[in-house]
C-alpha positions as a printed Julia matrix, in Angstrom:
362×3 Matrix{Float64}:
 -11.21  -36.33  -28.49
 -10.39  -37.03  -24.84
 -12.79  -35.34  -22.41
 -11.98  -35.63  -18.68
 -14.7   -36.14  -16.11
 -13.35  -33.2   -14.08
 -12.61  -30.32  -16.45
 -10.73  -28.27  -13.88
  -7.15  -27.13  -13.38
  -5.26  -24.87  -11.02
  -2.36  -24.48  -13.47
  -3.23  -20.81  -14.22
  -2.84  -20.07  -10.5
   0.35  -22.06   -9.94
   2.68  -19.07   -9.47
   0.26  -17.17   -7.23
  -0.35  -20.28   -5.12
   3.41  -20.82   -4.76
   3.88  -17.23   -3.64
   1.08  -17.56   -1.09
   2.48  -20.81    0.32
   5.92  -19.26    0.7
   4.39  -16.22    2.37
   2.52  -18.36    4.9
   5.61  -20.48    5.53
   7.71  -17.37    6.11
   5.17  -16.1     8.64
   5.76  -19.09   10.89
   2.04  -19.23   11.75
   0.89  -22.71   10.79
  -1.94  -23.45   13.24
  -4.96  -21.1    13.13
  -3.67  -17.52   13.13
  -4.24  -14.72   10.59
  -4.67  -16.82    7.44
  -7.41  -18.97    8.95
  -9.07  -15.96   10.55
  -8.88  -14.08    7.27
 -10.47  -16.9     5.32
 -13.2   -17.35    7.93
 -14.09  -13.67    7.69
 -14.01  -13.59    3.88
 -16.01  -16.8     3.45
 -18.57  -15.55    5.98
 -18.96  -12.31    4.01
 -19.33  -14.27    0.76
 -22.0   -16.57    2.2
 -23.78  -13.85    4.17
 -23.42  -15.62    7.53
 -22.19  -14.48   10.92
 -19.73  -17.25   11.7
 -17.34  -19.57    9.8
 -15.22  -22.08   11.72
 -12.42  -23.68    9.71
 -11.76  -27.35   10.47
  -9.59  -30.16    9.16
 -11.99  -31.62    6.59
 -15.62  -31.89    5.58
 -16.29  -35.03    7.63
 -15.0   -33.44   10.82
 -17.12  -30.41    9.97
 -20.25  -32.57    9.99
 -19.34  -34.4    13.2
 -18.44  -31.23   15.08
 -21.48  -29.33   13.79
 -23.83  -32.12   14.85
 -22.39  -32.09   18.36
 -22.53  -28.29   18.43
 -26.24  -28.54   17.61
 -26.71  -30.86   20.58
 -26.77  -34.29   18.93
 -25.66  -36.95   21.38
 -25.93  -40.67   22.11
 -29.16  -42.18   20.86
 -30.44  -39.07   19.09
 -31.86  -39.73   15.65
 -30.69  -37.68   12.67
 -32.57  -37.91    9.38
 -30.43  -37.89    6.24
 -30.48  -39.22    2.68
 -28.83  -42.46    1.69
 -28.03  -41.15   -1.79
 -24.89  -39.31   -0.66
 -21.25  -39.86    0.18
 -20.72  -42.18    3.14
 -19.37  -39.37    5.34
 -22.84  -37.87    5.82
 -23.99  -40.86    7.86
 -20.55  -41.69    9.23
 -20.43  -38.29   10.94
 -23.82  -38.89   12.57
 -22.56  -42.14   14.1
 -19.29  -40.53   15.18
 -21.29  -37.78   16.91
 -23.15  -40.47   18.86
 -26.35  -40.26   16.84
 -28.43  -42.75   14.91
 -28.76  -42.14   11.15
 -32.32  -42.56    9.9
 -32.33  -42.73    6.13
 -35.06  -41.09    4.07
 -35.8   -41.1     0.36
 -35.12  -38.32   -2.14
 -37.05  -36.49   -4.82
 -36.63  -38.35   -8.15
 -36.06  -35.12  -10.12
 -33.76  -33.07   -7.86
 -32.01  -36.0    -6.05
 -32.49  -34.1    -2.74
 -34.58  -34.8     0.32
 -37.8   -32.82    0.78
 -40.27  -32.27    3.59
 -42.43  -35.04    2.1
 -39.59  -37.57    2.07
 -38.44  -36.6     5.57
 -41.79  -36.8     7.38
 -42.02  -40.64    7.38
 -38.58  -40.78    9.02
 -39.34  -38.38   11.88
 -39.92  -39.6    15.43
 -39.89  -38.27   18.96
 -36.14  -38.97   19.05
 -35.3   -36.89   15.97
 -32.7   -34.27   16.91
 -31.67  -32.95   13.49
 -32.16  -33.19    9.74
 -29.16  -33.23    7.37
 -30.14  -32.33    3.8
 -27.37  -32.88    1.25
 -27.07  -30.33   -1.54
 -26.29  -33.17   -3.89
 -24.12  -32.64   -6.98
 -24.39  -28.84   -6.57
 -28.18  -28.58   -6.36
 -29.78  -27.13   -3.21
 -32.25  -29.03   -1.06
 -35.45  -27.13   -0.11
 -34.16  -26.04    3.28
 -36.96  -23.52    3.88
 -39.64  -26.22    3.88
 -37.41  -28.54    5.91
 -37.04  -25.93    8.65
 -40.83  -25.77    8.9
 -40.75  -29.34   10.24
 -39.52  -27.87   13.53
 -36.22  -29.75   13.79
 -32.72  -28.18   13.53
 -31.41  -28.39    9.96
 -27.71  -28.92    9.23
 -26.9   -28.39    5.55
 -24.32  -30.72    4.05
 -23.07  -28.21    1.48
 -19.84  -30.02    0.6
 -20.79  -30.11   -3.09
 -22.54  -26.75   -3.32
 -20.17  -23.84   -2.63
 -21.76  -20.81   -4.28
 -25.17  -22.36   -4.96
 -28.26  -20.38   -3.95
 -31.89  -20.92   -2.99
 -34.24  -17.96   -3.5
 -31.2   -15.69   -3.71
 -29.58  -16.86   -0.47
 -26.37  -18.88   -0.57
 -26.18  -22.48    0.56
 -24.49  -22.45    3.92
 -26.75  -19.74    5.3
 -30.1   -21.48    4.93
 -30.23  -23.85    7.89
 -29.33  -23.67   11.55
 -25.77  -24.52   10.51
 -23.95  -25.92    7.47
 -20.75  -27.68    6.55
 -18.35  -27.47    3.61
 -15.52  -29.54    2.21
 -12.61  -28.03    0.3
 -11.32  -31.35   -1.06
  -9.4   -30.72   -4.31
 -12.28  -31.83   -6.57
 -14.81  -29.44   -5.0
 -16.04  -26.21   -6.6
 -13.92  -24.28   -4.08
 -10.8   -26.42   -3.61
  -7.72  -26.36   -1.49
  -4.59  -28.49   -1.99
  -5.6   -31.29    0.36
  -8.14  -31.74    3.12
 -10.01  -28.78    4.54
 -13.49  -27.98    5.78
 -15.67  -25.38    7.46
 -18.78  -25.0     9.61
 -21.07  -22.01    9.05
 -23.86  -20.66   11.24
 -25.66  -17.53   12.41
 -25.98  -18.93   15.92
 -23.26  -17.58   18.22
 -23.64  -20.44   20.72
 -23.3   -23.09   18.01
 -20.25  -21.29   16.64
 -18.58  -21.06   20.04
 -19.19  -24.76   20.75
 -17.79  -25.68   17.34
 -14.64  -23.61   17.94
 -14.16  -25.34   21.29
 -14.71  -28.82   19.88
 -12.25  -28.32   17.0
  -9.5   -27.49   19.54
  -9.52  -30.46   21.94
 -12.64  -29.16   23.69
 -10.75  -26.13   24.95
 -10.89  -22.37   24.57
  -7.47  -21.64   26.03
  -5.39  -24.86   25.7
  -5.43  -25.19   29.5
  -9.02  -25.97   30.48
 -10.87  -28.68   28.55
 -14.64  -28.53   28.9
 -15.4   -31.12   26.21
 -13.86  -34.23   24.74
 -13.24  -32.66   21.37
 -11.07  -33.07   18.3
  -7.79  -31.9    16.87
  -9.36  -30.5    13.71
  -8.21  -27.08   12.62
  -8.06  -25.75    9.07
  -4.39  -25.67    8.08
  -2.98  -22.16    7.62
  -1.38  -23.12    4.31
  -4.73  -24.36    3.01
  -6.48  -21.27    4.32
  -4.01  -19.12    2.42
  -4.81  -20.97   -0.8
  -8.55  -20.73   -0.15
  -8.26  -16.96    0.33
  -6.54  -16.77   -3.04
  -9.14  -18.92   -4.85
 -12.36  -17.72   -3.21
 -12.64  -14.68   -5.55
 -12.58  -17.09   -8.51
 -15.54  -19.16   -7.31
 -18.3   -17.09   -8.92
 -16.61  -17.2   -12.32
 -15.96  -20.92  -12.06
 -19.6   -21.61  -11.16
 -20.83  -19.42  -14.02
 -18.67  -21.47  -16.4
 -20.16  -24.69  -14.99
 -23.66  -23.37  -15.62
 -22.71  -22.41  -19.18
 -21.48  -25.96  -19.75
 -24.78  -27.32  -18.41
 -26.66  -25.02  -20.77
 -24.45  -26.3   -23.57
 -25.49  -29.88  -22.86
 -29.13  -28.87  -23.07
 -28.63  -26.77  -26.19
 -26.75  -29.61  -27.93
 -29.62  -32.05  -27.51
 -28.43  -34.27  -24.67
 -32.04  -34.6   -23.48
 -32.73  -36.76  -26.54
 -30.56  -39.5   -25.02
 -30.74  -39.17  -21.21
 -32.75  -37.35  -18.54
 -31.02  -34.11  -17.6
 -30.47  -32.93  -14.01
 -33.19  -30.73  -12.53
 -32.81  -27.91  -10.02
 -34.92  -27.46   -6.91
 -37.47  -24.68   -7.55
 -35.82  -21.36   -6.71
 -32.31  -22.85   -6.67
 -29.29  -21.89   -8.73
 -27.37  -25.12   -9.36
 -23.56  -25.04   -9.43
 -23.02  -28.47  -11.04
 -20.28  -29.88   -8.87
 -21.13  -32.95  -10.93
 -23.33  -33.12  -14.02
 -25.45  -36.19  -13.29
 -27.97  -37.59  -15.77
 -30.38  -40.51  -15.54
 -30.54  -43.39  -18.0
 -31.58  -47.06  -17.66
 -28.3   -48.24  -19.2
 -26.02  -46.05  -17.1
 -23.19  -48.54  -16.67
 -23.28  -49.62  -20.32
 -23.19  -45.98  -21.41
 -20.26  -45.31  -19.08
 -18.4   -48.17  -20.73
 -19.05  -46.87  -24.23
 -18.01  -43.35  -23.27
 -14.84  -44.67  -21.67
 -13.92  -46.45  -24.9
 -14.27  -43.09  -26.65
 -11.95  -41.36  -24.16
 -14.77  -39.57  -22.34
 -14.86  -39.59  -18.56
 -18.08  -40.87  -16.96
 -18.76  -42.39  -13.57
 -21.63  -43.77  -11.57
 -21.82  -42.28   -8.08
 -23.24  -43.98   -4.99
 -24.02  -47.26   -6.79
 -24.25  -48.77   -3.3
 -26.23  -46.19   -1.31
 -25.2   -45.6     2.27
 -27.96  -47.65    3.88
 -26.68  -50.67    1.94
 -23.09  -50.25    3.1
 -21.95  -53.06    5.45
 -21.08  -50.68    8.29
 -24.64  -49.28    8.27
 -26.37  -52.66    8.61
 -27.49  -51.85   12.16
 -29.4   -48.79   10.94
 -31.21  -50.17    7.89
 -34.47  -50.81    9.71
 -34.61  -47.39   11.39
 -36.31  -45.58    8.51
 -38.78  -45.98    5.65
 -38.26  -47.83    2.39
 -36.14  -45.98   -0.18
 -37.36  -46.96   -3.67
 -36.3   -43.73   -5.38
 -32.84  -43.93   -3.85
 -32.45  -47.53   -5.02
 -33.54  -46.6    -8.55
 -31.3   -43.54   -8.83
 -28.32  -45.41   -7.42
 -28.53  -47.75  -10.41
 -29.44  -45.28  -13.16
 -27.48  -42.06  -12.58
 -24.26  -41.2   -14.39
 -21.88  -38.26  -14.04
 -20.72  -36.76  -17.34
 -17.79  -34.36  -17.86
 -18.17  -31.05  -16.05
 -15.99  -28.19  -14.92
 -15.16  -24.55  -15.6
 -12.73  -25.52  -18.39
 -15.17  -27.7   -20.33
 -15.29  -26.37  -23.9
 -18.21  -26.23  -26.34
 -16.65  -28.76  -28.72
 -16.1   -31.14  -25.8
 -19.75  -30.79  -24.79
 -20.8   -31.6   -28.35
 -18.46  -34.6   -28.39
 -20.04  -35.97  -25.22
 -23.56  -35.48  -26.58
 -22.68  -37.18  -29.85
 -21.12  -40.1   -27.99
 -24.2   -40.48  -25.77
 -26.33  -40.75  -28.92
 -24.08  -43.22  -30.71
 -25.08  -46.84  -30.82
 -22.84  -49.75  -29.89
 -20.13  -50.13  -32.53
 -20.39  -46.55  -33.8
 -17.75  -45.04  -31.5
């Protein structure tokens, strides 16, 4: 049985998506306008936040949000290294200095304890990543007294103590890349906040540093959520809760089928409701297991094998923070297994059986 790593498909929505795209095209409003405004309002209501600012992609969202929070040249921003490169890239592009901290070995997220050794008098912000669909403990991070910008690119719909990711910190960012829990048909992103001043600065920065196209108060960006993508996001947003529930059922199926006998299962932050953007397990032979699963037609992939602080472009920042032993260990021993709202029970059982098979048995 072939089991894809990403068990997702927009085929059931093909006709409705086509109708929406034609409708937006017929309107002639391609830059900002009613579709973007409509999505911003609807996503804000879903998250329970005051402001959503649609931008071109998740990386721009991070860069613009950091600047809107006041990060500038020389300011230090604490972030994990066990994340996609864009988290740190955005800090540098905003003029800041990424200071890498370690993560909790069970949840894969930063905590107040892992952040404290990385703090200094120059720290301007903390960027927790809600990695793989889990939620970092933002409440305890805010108690450190530094603005917190959630990187929620992988966690649309996740919650912590009943409150949705995206409304926990001083601001947050999302990506709507096609593989995300809430996808569009290309690049798209958003910034969320309850702070009116941060929201206004973000709106100005996304539009060439201007509020009216005539007067430019900042050197900003040309980064606006595309109206066609916003139209698709408005269509798919009502499906997000059902898709995430299906992901959680698949995760429960892995546990029920005995996967824990072969690998260490992902753990949620206390009080968090995981949305399993990726289903990532821990095993000492992660790469060997990935190879065996691949031979059996089962998708599996190691993520962040080279953590960000080890990337060549980040060489200048490696000495800015503490040692990262947990990050180094997880980078070598984690493995993403098939996950998605269309993952079936028999596929889950197939994956579990393959994880338990010895070399030569597949």
